Coordinates of C-alpha atoms and ligand atoms in Angstrom, one line a residue:
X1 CA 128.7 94.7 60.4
X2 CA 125.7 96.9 61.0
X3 CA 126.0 100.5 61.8
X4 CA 124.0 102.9 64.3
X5 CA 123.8 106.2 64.6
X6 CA 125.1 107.3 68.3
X7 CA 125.7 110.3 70.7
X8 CA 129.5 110.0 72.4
X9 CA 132.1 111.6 74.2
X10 CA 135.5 111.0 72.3
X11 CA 137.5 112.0 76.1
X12 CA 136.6 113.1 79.6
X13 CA 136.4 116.9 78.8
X14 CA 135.0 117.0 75.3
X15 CA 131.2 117.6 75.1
X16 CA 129.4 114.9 73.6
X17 CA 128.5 114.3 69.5
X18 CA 127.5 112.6 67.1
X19 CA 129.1 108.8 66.0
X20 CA 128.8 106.1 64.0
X21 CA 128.9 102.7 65.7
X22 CA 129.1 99.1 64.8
X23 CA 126.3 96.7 66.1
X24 CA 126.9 93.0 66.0
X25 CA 125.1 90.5 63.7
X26 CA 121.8 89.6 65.6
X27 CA 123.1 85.7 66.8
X28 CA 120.8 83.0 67.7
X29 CA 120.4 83.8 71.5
X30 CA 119.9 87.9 70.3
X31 CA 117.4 90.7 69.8
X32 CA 118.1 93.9 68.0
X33 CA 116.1 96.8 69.8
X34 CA 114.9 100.2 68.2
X35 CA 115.4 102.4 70.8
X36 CA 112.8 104.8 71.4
X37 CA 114.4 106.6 74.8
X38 CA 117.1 106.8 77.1
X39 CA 117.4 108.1 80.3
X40 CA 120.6 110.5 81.2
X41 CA 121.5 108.8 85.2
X42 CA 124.1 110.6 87.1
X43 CA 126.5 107.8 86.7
X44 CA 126.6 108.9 82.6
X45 CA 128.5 111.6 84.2
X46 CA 130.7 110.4 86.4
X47 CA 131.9 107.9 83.8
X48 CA 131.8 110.1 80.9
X49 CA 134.4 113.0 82.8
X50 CA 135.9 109.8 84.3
X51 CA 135.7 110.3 87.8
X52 CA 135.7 107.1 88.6
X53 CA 139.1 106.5 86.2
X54 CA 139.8 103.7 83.8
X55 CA 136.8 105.3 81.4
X56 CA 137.3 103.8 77.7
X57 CA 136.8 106.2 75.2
X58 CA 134.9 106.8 72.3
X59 CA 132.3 106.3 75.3
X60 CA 128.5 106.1 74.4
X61 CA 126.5 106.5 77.6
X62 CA 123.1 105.0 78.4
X63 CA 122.4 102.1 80.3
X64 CA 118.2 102.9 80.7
X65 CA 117.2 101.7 78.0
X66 CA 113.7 101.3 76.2
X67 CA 112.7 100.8 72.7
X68 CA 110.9 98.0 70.1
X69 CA 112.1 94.3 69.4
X70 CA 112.6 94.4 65.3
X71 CA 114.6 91.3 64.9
X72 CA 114.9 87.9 67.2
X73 CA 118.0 85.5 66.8
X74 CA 116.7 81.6 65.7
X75 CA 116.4 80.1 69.8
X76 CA 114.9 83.4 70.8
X77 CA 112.0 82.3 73.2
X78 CA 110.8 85.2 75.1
X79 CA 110.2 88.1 72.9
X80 CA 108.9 88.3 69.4
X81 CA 109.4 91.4 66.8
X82 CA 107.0 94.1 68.1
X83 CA 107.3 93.6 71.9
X84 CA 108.5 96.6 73.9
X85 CA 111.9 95.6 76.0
X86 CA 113.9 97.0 78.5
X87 CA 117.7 97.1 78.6
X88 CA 119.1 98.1 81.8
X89 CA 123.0 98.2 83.2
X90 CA 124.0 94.5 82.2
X91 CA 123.7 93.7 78.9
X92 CA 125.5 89.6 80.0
X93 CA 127.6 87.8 82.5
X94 CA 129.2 84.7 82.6
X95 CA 126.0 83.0 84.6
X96 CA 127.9 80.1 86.3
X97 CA 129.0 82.2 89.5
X98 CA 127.7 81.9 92.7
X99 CA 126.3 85.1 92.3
X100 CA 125.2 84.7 88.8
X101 CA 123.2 81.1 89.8
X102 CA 121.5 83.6 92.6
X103 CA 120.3 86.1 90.1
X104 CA 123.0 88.3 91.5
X105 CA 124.7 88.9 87.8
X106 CA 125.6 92.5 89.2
X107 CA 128.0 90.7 91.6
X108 CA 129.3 88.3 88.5
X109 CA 132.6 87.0 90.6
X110 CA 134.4 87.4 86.7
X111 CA 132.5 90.8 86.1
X112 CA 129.3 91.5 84.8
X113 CA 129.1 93.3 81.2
X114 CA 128.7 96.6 81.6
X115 CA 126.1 98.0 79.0
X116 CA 128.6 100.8 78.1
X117 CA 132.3 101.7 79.2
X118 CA 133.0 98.0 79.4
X119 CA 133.3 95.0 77.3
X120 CA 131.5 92.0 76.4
X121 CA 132.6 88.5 78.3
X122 CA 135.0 87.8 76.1
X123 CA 136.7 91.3 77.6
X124 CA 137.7 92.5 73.9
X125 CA 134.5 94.0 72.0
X126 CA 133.4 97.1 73.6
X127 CA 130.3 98.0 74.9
X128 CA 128.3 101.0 73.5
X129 CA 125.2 102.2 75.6
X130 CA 121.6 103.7 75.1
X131 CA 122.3 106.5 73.3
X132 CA 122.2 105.1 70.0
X133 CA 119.1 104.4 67.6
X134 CA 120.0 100.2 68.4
X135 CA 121.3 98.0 70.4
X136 CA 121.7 94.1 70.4
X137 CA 121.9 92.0 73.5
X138 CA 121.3 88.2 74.2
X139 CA 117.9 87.6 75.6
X140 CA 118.8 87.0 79.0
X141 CA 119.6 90.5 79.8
X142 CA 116.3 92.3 78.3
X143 CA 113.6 92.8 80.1
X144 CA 109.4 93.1 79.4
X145 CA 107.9 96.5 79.8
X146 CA 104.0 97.1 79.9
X147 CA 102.7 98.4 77.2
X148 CA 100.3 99.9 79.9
X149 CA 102.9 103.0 81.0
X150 CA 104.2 105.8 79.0
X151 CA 107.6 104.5 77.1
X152 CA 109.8 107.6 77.7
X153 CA 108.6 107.8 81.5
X154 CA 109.2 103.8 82.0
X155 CA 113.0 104.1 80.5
X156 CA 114.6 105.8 84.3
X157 CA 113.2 102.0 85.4
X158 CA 116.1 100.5 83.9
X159 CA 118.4 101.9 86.6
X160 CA 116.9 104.5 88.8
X161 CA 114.0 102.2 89.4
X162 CA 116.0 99.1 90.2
X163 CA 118.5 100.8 92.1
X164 CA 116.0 101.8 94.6
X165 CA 113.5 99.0 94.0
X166 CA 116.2 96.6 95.6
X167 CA 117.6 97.9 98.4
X168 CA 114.2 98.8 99.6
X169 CA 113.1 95.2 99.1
X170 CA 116.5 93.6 100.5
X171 CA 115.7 95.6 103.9
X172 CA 112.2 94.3 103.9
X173 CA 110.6 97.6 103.7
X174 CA 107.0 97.3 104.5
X175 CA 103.6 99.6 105.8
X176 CA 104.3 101.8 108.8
X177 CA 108.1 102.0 108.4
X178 CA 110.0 105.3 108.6
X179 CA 112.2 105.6 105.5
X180 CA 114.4 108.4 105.2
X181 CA 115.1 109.3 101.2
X182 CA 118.3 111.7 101.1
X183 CA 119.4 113.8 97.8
X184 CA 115.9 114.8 95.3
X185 CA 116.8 113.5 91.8
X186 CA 116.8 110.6 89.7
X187 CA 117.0 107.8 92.1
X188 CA 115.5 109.7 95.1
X189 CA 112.7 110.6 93.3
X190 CA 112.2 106.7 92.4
X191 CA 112.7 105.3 96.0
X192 CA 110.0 108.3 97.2
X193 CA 107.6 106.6 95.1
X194 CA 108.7 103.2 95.7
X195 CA 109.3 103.3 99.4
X196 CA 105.4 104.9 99.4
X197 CA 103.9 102.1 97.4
X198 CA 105.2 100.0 99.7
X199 CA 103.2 101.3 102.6
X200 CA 106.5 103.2 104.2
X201 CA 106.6 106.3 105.6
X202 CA 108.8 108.5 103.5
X203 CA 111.0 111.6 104.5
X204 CA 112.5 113.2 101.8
X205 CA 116.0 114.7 103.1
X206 CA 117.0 117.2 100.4
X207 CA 119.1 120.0 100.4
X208 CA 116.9 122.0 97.8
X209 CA 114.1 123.8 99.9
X210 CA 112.4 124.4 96.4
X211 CA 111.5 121.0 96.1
X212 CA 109.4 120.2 99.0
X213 CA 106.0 120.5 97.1
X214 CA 107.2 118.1 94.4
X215 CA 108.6 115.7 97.4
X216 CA 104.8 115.7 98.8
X217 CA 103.7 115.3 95.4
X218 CA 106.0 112.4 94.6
X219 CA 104.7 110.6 97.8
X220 CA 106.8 111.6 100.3
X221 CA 104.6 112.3 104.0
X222 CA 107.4 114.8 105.6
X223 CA 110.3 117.1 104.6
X224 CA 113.6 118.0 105.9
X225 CA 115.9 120.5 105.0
X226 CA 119.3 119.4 104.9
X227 CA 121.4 122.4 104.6
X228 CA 119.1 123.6 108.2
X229 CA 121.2 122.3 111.2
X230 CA 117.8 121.7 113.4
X231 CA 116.6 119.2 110.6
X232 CA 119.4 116.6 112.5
X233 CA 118.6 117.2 115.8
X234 CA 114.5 116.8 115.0
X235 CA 115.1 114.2 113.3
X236 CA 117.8 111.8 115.5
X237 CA 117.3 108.7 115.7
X238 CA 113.9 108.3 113.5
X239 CA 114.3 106.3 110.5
X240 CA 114.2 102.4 110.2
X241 CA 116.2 102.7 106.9
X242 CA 118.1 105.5 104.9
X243 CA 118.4 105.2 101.3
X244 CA 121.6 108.2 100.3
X245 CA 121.6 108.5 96.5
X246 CA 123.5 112.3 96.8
X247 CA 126.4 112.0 93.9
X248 CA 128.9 114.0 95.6
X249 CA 131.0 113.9 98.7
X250 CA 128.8 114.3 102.2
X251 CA 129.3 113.6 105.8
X252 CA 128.1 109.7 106.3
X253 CA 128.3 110.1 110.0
X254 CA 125.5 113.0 110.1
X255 CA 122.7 110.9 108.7
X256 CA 123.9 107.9 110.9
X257 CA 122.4 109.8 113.7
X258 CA 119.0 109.9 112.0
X259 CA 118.9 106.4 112.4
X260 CA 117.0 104.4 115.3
X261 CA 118.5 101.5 117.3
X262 CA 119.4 98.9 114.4
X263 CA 118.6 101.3 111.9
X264 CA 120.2 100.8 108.7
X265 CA 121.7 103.2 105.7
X266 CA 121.9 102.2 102.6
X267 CA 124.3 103.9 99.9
X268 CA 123.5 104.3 96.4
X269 CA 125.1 107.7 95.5
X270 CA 129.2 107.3 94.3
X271 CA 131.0 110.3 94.9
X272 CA 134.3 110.1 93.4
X273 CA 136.0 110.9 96.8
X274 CA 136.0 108.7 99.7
X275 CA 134.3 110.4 103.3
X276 CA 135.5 109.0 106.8
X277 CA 132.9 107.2 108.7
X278 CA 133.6 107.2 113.1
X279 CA 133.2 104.2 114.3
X280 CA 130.7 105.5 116.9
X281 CA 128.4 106.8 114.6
X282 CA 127.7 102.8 114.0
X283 CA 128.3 101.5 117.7
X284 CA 126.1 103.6 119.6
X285 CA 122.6 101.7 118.1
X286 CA 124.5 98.7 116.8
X287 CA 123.4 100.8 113.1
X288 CA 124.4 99.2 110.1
X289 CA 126.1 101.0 106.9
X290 CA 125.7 99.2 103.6
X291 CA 125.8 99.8 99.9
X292 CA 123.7 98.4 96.9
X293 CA 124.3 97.8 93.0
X294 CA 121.7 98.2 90.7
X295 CA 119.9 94.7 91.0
X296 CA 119.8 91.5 89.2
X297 CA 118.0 90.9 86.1
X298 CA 115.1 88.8 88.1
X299 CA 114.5 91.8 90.3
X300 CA 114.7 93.8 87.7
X301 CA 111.7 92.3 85.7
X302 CA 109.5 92.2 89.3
X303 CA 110.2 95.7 89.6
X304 CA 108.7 96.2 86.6
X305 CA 106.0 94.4 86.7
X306 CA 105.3 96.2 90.5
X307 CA 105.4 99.2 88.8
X308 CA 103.0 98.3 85.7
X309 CA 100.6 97.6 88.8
X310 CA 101.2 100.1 91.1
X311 CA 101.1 103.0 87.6
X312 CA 104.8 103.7 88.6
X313 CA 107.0 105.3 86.2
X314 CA 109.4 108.4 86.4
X315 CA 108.5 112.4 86.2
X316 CA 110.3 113.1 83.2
X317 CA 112.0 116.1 81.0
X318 CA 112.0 114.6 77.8
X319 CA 114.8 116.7 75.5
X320 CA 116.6 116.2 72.2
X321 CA 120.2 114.1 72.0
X322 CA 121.5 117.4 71.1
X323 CA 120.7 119.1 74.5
X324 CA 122.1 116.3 76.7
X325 CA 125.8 118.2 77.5
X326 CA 123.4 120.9 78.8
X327 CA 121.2 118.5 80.7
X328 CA 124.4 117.3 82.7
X329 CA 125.3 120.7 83.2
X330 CA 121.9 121.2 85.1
X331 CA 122.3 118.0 87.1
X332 CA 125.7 118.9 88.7
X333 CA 123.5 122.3 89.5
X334 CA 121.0 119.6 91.3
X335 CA 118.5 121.1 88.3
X336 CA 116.5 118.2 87.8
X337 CA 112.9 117.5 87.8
X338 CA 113.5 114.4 88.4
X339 CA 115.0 112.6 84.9
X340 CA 116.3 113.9 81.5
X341 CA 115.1 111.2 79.3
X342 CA 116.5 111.5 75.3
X343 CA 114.2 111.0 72.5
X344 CA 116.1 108.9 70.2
X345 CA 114.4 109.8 67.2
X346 CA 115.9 113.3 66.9
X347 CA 118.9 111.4 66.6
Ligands
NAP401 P1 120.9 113.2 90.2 O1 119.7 113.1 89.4 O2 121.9 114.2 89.7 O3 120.5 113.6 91.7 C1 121.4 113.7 92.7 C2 120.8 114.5 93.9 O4 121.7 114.6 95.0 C3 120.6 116.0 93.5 O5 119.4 116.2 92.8 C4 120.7 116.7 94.9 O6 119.4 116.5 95.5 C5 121.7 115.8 95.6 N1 123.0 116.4 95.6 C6 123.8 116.7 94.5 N2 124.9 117.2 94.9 C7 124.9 117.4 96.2 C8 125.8 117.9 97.2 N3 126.9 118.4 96.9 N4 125.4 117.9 98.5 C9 124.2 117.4 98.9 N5 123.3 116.9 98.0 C10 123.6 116.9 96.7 O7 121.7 111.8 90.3 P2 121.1 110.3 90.2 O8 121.1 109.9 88.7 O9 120.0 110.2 91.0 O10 122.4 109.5 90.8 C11 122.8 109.8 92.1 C12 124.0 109.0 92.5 O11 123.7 107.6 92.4 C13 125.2 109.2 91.5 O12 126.4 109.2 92.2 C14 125.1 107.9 90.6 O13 126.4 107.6 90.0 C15 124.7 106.9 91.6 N6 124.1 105.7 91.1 C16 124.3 104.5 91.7 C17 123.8 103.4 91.3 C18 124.0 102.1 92.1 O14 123.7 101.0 91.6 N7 124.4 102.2 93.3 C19 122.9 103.4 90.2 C20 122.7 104.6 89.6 C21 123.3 105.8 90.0 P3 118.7 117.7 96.4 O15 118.6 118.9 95.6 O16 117.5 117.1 96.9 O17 119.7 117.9 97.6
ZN402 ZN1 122.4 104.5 86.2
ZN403 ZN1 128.9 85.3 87.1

């Protein structure tokens, strides 16, 4: 079988390092992809220390993808060597579901394959992510990018962009409404931008008082600071929608209150630990709580394509594979402005 050249993490507390993977044969559905970049997403950590348990070891993280078509399988139709392509979280599902038929393969009823710390659908041959000089994955799952935006800035798209992208779209964000962003990194900094394209009115709810001139600069109209006690009670009872991407454990019921009547928050963050919500936090307002996974691989190529047009990509720190167990030391420091994005050719 074909080899690439990887970064992994051989447990939950060693750093990460060099390995050598296997890559499948490219089949008749396939492409191979050189991967150019690779974006470093919160979730690399979580899984990668395990915090969410049941990680699978050797682990190669990476699930924002970007890089150059080199070889197409026999009944490729959509892509040709040469074209740019995207991979994102998914890299298949089984695409007979209910939720697969309604481009929902994130909700795959027998489980979507994950591009890394999972297996393929035959729930034997492990995944192995981004990190990595290649990858192979059934056309279904790769997406088109533009060659009109810069590569290593359009990778975070993958999964900070759709994260955001479709939540913001399911809630029918549109021009004039109040959107409330919570928690300045990756995936805030995309729904800021997002959320502004859209027409909404964007409050960036950090906790980092050093950030508000990059908020403003991102898009965002107004600023509150989180770790201020006043910022609630200014605030109460404002936003149409909340999008909460923080990564570690908060109080819920807080930034309920921000919320007008039939407001609605939306969580994208996972902290490891669950936080109690009190029932009246939702009652008074009739407020709605909901979550949101990634998005499915139709959304995913519209959000694309909306930020080709709208000049969308992310603000990036582009570093070296070698530097990434110091780049997730900064992120758990909230030290991110606003993605670490690896250049695969120092691999
Ligand atoms: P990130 O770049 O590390 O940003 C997280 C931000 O949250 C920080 O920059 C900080 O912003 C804030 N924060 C961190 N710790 C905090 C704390 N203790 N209290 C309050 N605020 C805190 O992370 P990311 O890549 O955007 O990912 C964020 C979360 O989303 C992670 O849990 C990740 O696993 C999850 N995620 C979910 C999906 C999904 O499909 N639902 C997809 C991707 C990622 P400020 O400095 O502005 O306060
Ligand atoms: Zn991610
Ligand atoms: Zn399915």
């Amino acid at each position: 079988m074909p080899t690439a050249k990887a970064f992994a993490t051989p447990s939950a507390i060693e750093p990460l390092g060099p390995l050598q993977i296997e890559r499948r044969e490219v089949g008749p559905h396939d492409v191979r992809i050189e991967i150019a970049f690779c974006g470093v997403c919160h979730s690399d950590i979580h899984q990668v220390r395990n915090e969410w348990g049941g990680s699978i070891y050797p682990m190669v993280p990476g699930h924002e993808i970007v890089g150059r078509i080199t070889a197409v399988g026999a009944h490729v139709k959509g892509f040709k060597a040469g074209d740019l392509a995207g991979v994102g979280c998914m890299v298949d599902s089984c695409r007979t579901c209910a939720s697969c038929k309604r481009d929902l393969e994130q909700f795959c009823e027998k489980g979507a394959a994950f591009t890394y710390n999972g297996t393929e659908m035959d729930r034997k041959t492990p995944t192995f992510g981004g990190y990595s000089d290649s990858v192979v994955v059934d056309e279904a799952f790769v997406l088109h990018v533009s060659e009109k935006l810069d590569l290593a800035a359009a990778a975070p798209l993958l999964c900070a962009g759709i994260t955001t992208y479709s939540p913001l779209r399911h809630w029918n964000t549109k021009k004039g409404d109040k959107v409330g962003v919570v928690g300045l990194g990756g995936l805030g900094h995309m729904a800021v931008k997002l959320a502004a394209a859209m027409g909404a009115e964007v409050t960036m709810l950090s906790t980092s008082k050093s950030k508000e001139a990059d908020a403003r600069r991102l898009g965002a109209h107004h600023f509150g600071l989180t770790s201020d006690e006043a910022t609630f009670k200014q605030l109460a009872g404002r936003f149409d929608l909340i999008i909460d991407t923080i990564s570690a454990p908060h109080d819920y019921n807080k930034y309920l209150g921000l919320l007008r009547v039939e407001g609605a928050m939306v969580l994208l963050g996972v902290p490891p630990e669950p936080t109690p919500v009190a029932a009246h936090a939702l009652i008074g307002g009739r407020k709605t709580l909901s979550g949101s996974l990634i998005g499915g691989i139709k959304e995913t190529q519209e959000m694309l394509d909306f930020c080709a047009e709208h000049g969308i990509v992310s603000d990036i720190e582009l570093i070296p594979v070698q530097q990434v167990n110091e780049a997730y030391t900064r992120m758990m420091k909230g030290d991110v402005r606003y993605r670490f994005v690896l250049d695969m050719k120092t691999l």
